[in-house]
XYZ file of C-alpha atoms in Angstrom:
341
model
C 109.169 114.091 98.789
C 110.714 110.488 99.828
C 107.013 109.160 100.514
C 105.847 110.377 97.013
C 108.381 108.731 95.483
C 107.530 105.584 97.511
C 103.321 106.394 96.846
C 104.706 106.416 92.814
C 106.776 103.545 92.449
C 104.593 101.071 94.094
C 101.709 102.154 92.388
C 103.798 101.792 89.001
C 105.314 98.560 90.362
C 101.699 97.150 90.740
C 100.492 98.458 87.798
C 102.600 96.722 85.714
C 103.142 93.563 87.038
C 99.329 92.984 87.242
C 99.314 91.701 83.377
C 101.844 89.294 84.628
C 99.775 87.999 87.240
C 96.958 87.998 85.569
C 98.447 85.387 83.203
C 99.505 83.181 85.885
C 96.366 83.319 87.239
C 94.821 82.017 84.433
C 97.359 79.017 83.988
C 97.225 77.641 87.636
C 93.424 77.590 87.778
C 93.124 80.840 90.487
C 90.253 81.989 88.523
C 86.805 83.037 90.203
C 84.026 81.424 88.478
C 80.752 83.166 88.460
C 78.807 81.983 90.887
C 74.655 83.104 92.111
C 75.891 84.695 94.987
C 78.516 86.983 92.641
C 77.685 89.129 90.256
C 80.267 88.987 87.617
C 79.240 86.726 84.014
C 82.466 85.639 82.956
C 85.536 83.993 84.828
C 87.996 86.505 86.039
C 91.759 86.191 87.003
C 92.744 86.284 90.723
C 95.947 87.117 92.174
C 95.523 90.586 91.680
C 97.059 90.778 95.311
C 100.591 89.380 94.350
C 100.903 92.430 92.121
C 100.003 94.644 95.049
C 102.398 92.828 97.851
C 105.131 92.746 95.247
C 104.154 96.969 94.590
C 105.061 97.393 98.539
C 107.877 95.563 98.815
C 110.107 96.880 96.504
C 108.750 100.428 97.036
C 109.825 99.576 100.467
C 113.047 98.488 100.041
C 113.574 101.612 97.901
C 112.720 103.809 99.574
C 115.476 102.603 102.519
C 117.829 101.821 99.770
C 117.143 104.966 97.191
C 115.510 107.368 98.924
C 116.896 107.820 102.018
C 114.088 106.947 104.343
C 115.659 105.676 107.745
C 113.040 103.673 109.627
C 113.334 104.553 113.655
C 115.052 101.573 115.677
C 111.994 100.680 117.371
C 110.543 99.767 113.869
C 112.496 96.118 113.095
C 109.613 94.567 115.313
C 107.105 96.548 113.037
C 108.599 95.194 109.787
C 109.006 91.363 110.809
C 105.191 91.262 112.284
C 103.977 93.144 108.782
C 106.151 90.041 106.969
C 105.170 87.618 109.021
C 101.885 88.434 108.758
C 102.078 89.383 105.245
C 103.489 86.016 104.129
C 100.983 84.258 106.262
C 97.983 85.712 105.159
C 99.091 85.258 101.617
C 99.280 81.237 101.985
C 96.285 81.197 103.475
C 94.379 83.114 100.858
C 96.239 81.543 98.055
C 95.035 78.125 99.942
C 91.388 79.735 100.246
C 91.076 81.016 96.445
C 92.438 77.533 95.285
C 89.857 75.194 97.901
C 87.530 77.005 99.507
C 88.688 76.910 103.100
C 85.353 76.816 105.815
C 84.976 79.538 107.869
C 86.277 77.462 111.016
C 89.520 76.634 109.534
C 90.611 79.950 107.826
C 89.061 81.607 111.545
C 91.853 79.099 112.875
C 94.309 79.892 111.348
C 94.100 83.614 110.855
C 93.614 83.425 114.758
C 97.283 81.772 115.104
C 98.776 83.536 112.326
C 97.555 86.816 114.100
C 99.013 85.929 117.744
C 102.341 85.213 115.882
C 102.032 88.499 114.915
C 101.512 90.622 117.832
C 104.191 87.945 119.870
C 106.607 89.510 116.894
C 105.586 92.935 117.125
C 105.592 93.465 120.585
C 103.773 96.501 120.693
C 103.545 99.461 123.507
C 100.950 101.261 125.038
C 97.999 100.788 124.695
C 98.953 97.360 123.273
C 101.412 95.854 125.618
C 100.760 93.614 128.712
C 98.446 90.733 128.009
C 95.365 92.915 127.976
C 96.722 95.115 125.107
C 98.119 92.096 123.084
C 94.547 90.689 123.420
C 92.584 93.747 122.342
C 95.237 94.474 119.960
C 94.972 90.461 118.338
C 90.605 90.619 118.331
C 90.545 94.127 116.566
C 93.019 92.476 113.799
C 90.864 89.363 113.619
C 87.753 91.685 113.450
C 89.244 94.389 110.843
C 91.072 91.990 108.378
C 88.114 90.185 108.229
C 85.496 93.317 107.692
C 88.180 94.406 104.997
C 88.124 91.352 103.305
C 83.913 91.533 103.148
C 84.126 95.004 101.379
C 86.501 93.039 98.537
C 82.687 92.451 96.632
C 82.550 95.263 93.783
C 84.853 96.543 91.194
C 87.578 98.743 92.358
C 85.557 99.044 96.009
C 88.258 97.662 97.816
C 91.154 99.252 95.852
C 89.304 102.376 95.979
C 88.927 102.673 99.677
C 92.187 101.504 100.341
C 94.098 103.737 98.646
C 92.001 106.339 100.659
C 92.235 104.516 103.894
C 96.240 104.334 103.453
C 97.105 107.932 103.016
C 94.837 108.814 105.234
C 96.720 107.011 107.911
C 100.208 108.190 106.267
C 99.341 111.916 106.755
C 98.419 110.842 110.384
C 101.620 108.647 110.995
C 103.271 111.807 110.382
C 101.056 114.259 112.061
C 101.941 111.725 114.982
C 105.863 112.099 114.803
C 106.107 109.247 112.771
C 107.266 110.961 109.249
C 110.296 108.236 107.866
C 109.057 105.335 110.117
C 108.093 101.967 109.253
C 104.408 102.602 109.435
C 104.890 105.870 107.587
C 106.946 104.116 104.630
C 104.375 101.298 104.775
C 101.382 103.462 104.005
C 102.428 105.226 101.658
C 103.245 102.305 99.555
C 100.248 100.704 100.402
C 98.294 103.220 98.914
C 99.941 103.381 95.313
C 99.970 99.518 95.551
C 96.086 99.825 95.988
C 96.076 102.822 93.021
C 97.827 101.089 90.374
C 95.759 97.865 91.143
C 92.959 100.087 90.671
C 93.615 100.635 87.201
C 93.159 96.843 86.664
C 89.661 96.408 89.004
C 87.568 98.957 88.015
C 84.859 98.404 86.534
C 84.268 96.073 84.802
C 87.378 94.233 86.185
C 89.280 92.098 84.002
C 91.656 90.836 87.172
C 90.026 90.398 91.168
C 92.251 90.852 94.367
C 91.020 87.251 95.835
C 91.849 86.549 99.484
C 95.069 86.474 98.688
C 95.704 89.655 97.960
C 92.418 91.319 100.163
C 93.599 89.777 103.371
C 97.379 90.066 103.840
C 96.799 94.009 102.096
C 94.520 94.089 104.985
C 96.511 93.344 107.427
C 98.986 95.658 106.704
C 96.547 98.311 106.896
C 95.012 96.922 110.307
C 98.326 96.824 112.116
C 99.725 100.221 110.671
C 96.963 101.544 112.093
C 97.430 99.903 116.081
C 101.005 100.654 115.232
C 99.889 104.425 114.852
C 97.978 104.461 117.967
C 100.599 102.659 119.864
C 102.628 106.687 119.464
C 100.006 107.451 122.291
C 98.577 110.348 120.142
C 94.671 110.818 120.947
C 94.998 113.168 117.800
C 95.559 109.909 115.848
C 92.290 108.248 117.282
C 90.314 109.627 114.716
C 92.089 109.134 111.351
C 92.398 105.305 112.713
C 88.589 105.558 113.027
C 88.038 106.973 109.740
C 89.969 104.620 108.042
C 87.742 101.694 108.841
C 84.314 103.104 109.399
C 83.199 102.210 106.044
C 84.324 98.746 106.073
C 82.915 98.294 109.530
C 79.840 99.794 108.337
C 79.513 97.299 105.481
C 80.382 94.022 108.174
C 77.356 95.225 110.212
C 75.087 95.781 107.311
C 75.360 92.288 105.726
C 76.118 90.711 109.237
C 72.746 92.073 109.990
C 70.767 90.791 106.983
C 71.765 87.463 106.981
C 71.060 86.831 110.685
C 67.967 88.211 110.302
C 67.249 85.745 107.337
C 68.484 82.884 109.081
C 71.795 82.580 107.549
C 75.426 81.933 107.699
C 77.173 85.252 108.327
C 80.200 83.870 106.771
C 78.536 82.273 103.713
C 79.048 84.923 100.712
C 75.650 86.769 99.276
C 74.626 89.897 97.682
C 73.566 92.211 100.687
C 76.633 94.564 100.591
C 76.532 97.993 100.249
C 78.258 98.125 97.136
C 76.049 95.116 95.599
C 72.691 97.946 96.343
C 74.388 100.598 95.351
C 76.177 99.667 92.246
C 72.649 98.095 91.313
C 70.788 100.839 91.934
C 72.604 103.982 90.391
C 75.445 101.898 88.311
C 78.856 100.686 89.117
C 80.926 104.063 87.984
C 78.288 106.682 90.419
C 78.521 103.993 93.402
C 81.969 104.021 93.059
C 82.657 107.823 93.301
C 79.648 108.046 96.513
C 81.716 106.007 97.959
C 84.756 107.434 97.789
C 83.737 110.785 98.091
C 82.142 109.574 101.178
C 85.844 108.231 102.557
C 87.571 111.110 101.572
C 85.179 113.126 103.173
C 85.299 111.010 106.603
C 89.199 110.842 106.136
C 89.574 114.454 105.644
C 87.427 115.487 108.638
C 88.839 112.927 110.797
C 92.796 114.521 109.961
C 91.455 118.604 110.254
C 89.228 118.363 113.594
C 90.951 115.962 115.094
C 93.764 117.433 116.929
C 91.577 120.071 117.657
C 88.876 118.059 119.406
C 89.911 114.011 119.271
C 87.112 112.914 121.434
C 84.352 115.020 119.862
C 85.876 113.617 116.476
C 86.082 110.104 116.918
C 82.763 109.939 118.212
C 81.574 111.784 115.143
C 83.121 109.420 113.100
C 82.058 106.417 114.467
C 78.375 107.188 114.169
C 79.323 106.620 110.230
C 79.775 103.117 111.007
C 75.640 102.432 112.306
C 74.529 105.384 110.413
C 75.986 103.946 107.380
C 74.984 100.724 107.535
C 71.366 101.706 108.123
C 71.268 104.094 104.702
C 72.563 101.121 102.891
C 69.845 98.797 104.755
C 67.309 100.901 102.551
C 68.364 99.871 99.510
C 67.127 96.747 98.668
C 70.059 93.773 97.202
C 70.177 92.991 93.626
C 67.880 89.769 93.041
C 69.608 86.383 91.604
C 70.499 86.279 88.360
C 71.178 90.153 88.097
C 74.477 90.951 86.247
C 75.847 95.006 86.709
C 79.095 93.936 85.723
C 80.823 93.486 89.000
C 81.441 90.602 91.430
């Protein structure tokens, strides 16, 4: 009951306080003009994400302070990495949405802000010792970033989020981890990405920007090493699940601009929402896909604790299998508008 009151407040919190950002937005210039390699027509509000950090925090602190959920001890490291990390990923978005960062300085600085991180955290098995700390920092710079390429249609992002976050809640729990830091973070993650939903779909009259997609990210990303650091093979999936999609996505557009010759890092229009939502609409992509995630989520939590290896290999196949589907549809020309960006 405690972590649906925390899944409802921060999803009401977010809600309403994206109006508020969404008029700040438009007075300090973070608006995202449209662009050839976006597809929205008009200039749309950023900040989004400020609505959705401030959603989690005070669900959060509630949920300590109101509803009785006692973090375990070993969770204080937990919190101050998700800040830390939180905070920085925020600047550097905010800095990114404002001037346009290249892809060698935000890499640099995600890359520090991450170590800071994991230094803070100071994780267990599988992550501790230098070798875990370094597996544990590249999977964070690889997943934050992969999250932050899905953050390309109307409510896609939000959408899969909110999936992605309670599908990792029920397994936190599942795990042992019901009331803990990871748990509490989750579950507010989830509303936060809900009630920003109701703002981004489509057609989206306020965007995330990167600095709401990448510091949401991370705390998605490191609740999920956080869950495997419990040591539960039955978690191995659900972690899977939870990023199959987006990884799915990185290799598909990784993929086509390579093999057109191009910066992987510069932005285009060969995602898998950009094909889909061009070629069946932006309201039927948007429930494939997250019928698709619910489906991979749900799976993922039911077989397995059953059968963990069978199941995470299953699940992982979405990741090249997915990415090839998508490959067959062909990206929107220039100059196309569907309403999203």
């Amino acid at each position: 009951m405690n972590a649906i009151l925390v899944f409802l407040l921060s999803g009401g919190v977010t809600a309403s306080l994206v109006p508020i950002a969404r008029r700040i937005a438009g007075r300090t210039g973070f608006v995202a003009a449209p662009t050839e390699s976006r597809f929205h027509a008009r200039p749309t509000p950023m900040l989004g994400g400020l609505a959705c950090l401030a959603g989690v925090a005070v669900a959060i602190a509630a949920g300590a302070g109101l509803f009785g959920m006692r973090p375990e001890a070993r969770d204080q490291s937990l919190f101050a990495a998700l800040a830390l990390g939180s905070c920085g990923f925020l600047a550097i978005g905010l800095w990114d949405d404002r001037r346009s960062l290249s892809a060698a300085t935000k890499a640099a600085l995600q890359g520090v802000l991450l170590l800071g991180a994991v230094a803070v955290w100071r994780p267990t098995a599988p992550w501790a010792g230098v070798g875990g700390a370094a597996a544990a920092w590249a999977i964070m710079m690889l997943l934050v970033n992969a999250w932050n390429y899905l953050d390309h249609a109307d409510g896609l992002l939000a959408t899969h989020g909110a999936i992605a976050a309670a599908v990792l809640a029920v397994s936190t729990a599942a795990a042992g981890g019901a009331g803990s830091a990871a748990h509490a973070t989750l579950w507010a993650l989830a509303g936060a990405f809900l009630g920003f939903l109701a703002w981004n779909r489509p057609v989206a009259s306020i965007f995330l920007g990167d600095a709401g997609s990448l510091p949401l990210a991370f705390i998605a990303v490191l609740c999920s090493l956080a869950l495997l650091s419990r040591d539960r093979a039955a978690a191995i999936p659900a972690a899977i699940s939870a990023h199959a999609l987006v990884l799915a996505d990185f290799v598909l557009v990784t993929a086509a601009r390579l093999a057109r010759k191009r910066n992987p890092f510069i932005g285009g229009r060969e995602h898998t929402g950009h094909r889909l939502f061009t070629a069946i609409g932006p309201w039927p992509a948007l429930a494939v896909l997250a019928l698709c995630d619910a489906a991979i989520g749900c799976a993922a939590l039911w077989f397995g604790p059953p059968a963990p290896v069978a199941t995470a290999f299953a699940v992982s196949l979405v990741i090249p299998l997915g990415a090839l589907a998508a490959s067959r549809l062909p990206p929107p020309p220039a100059g196309s508008d569907p309403q999203v960006h």
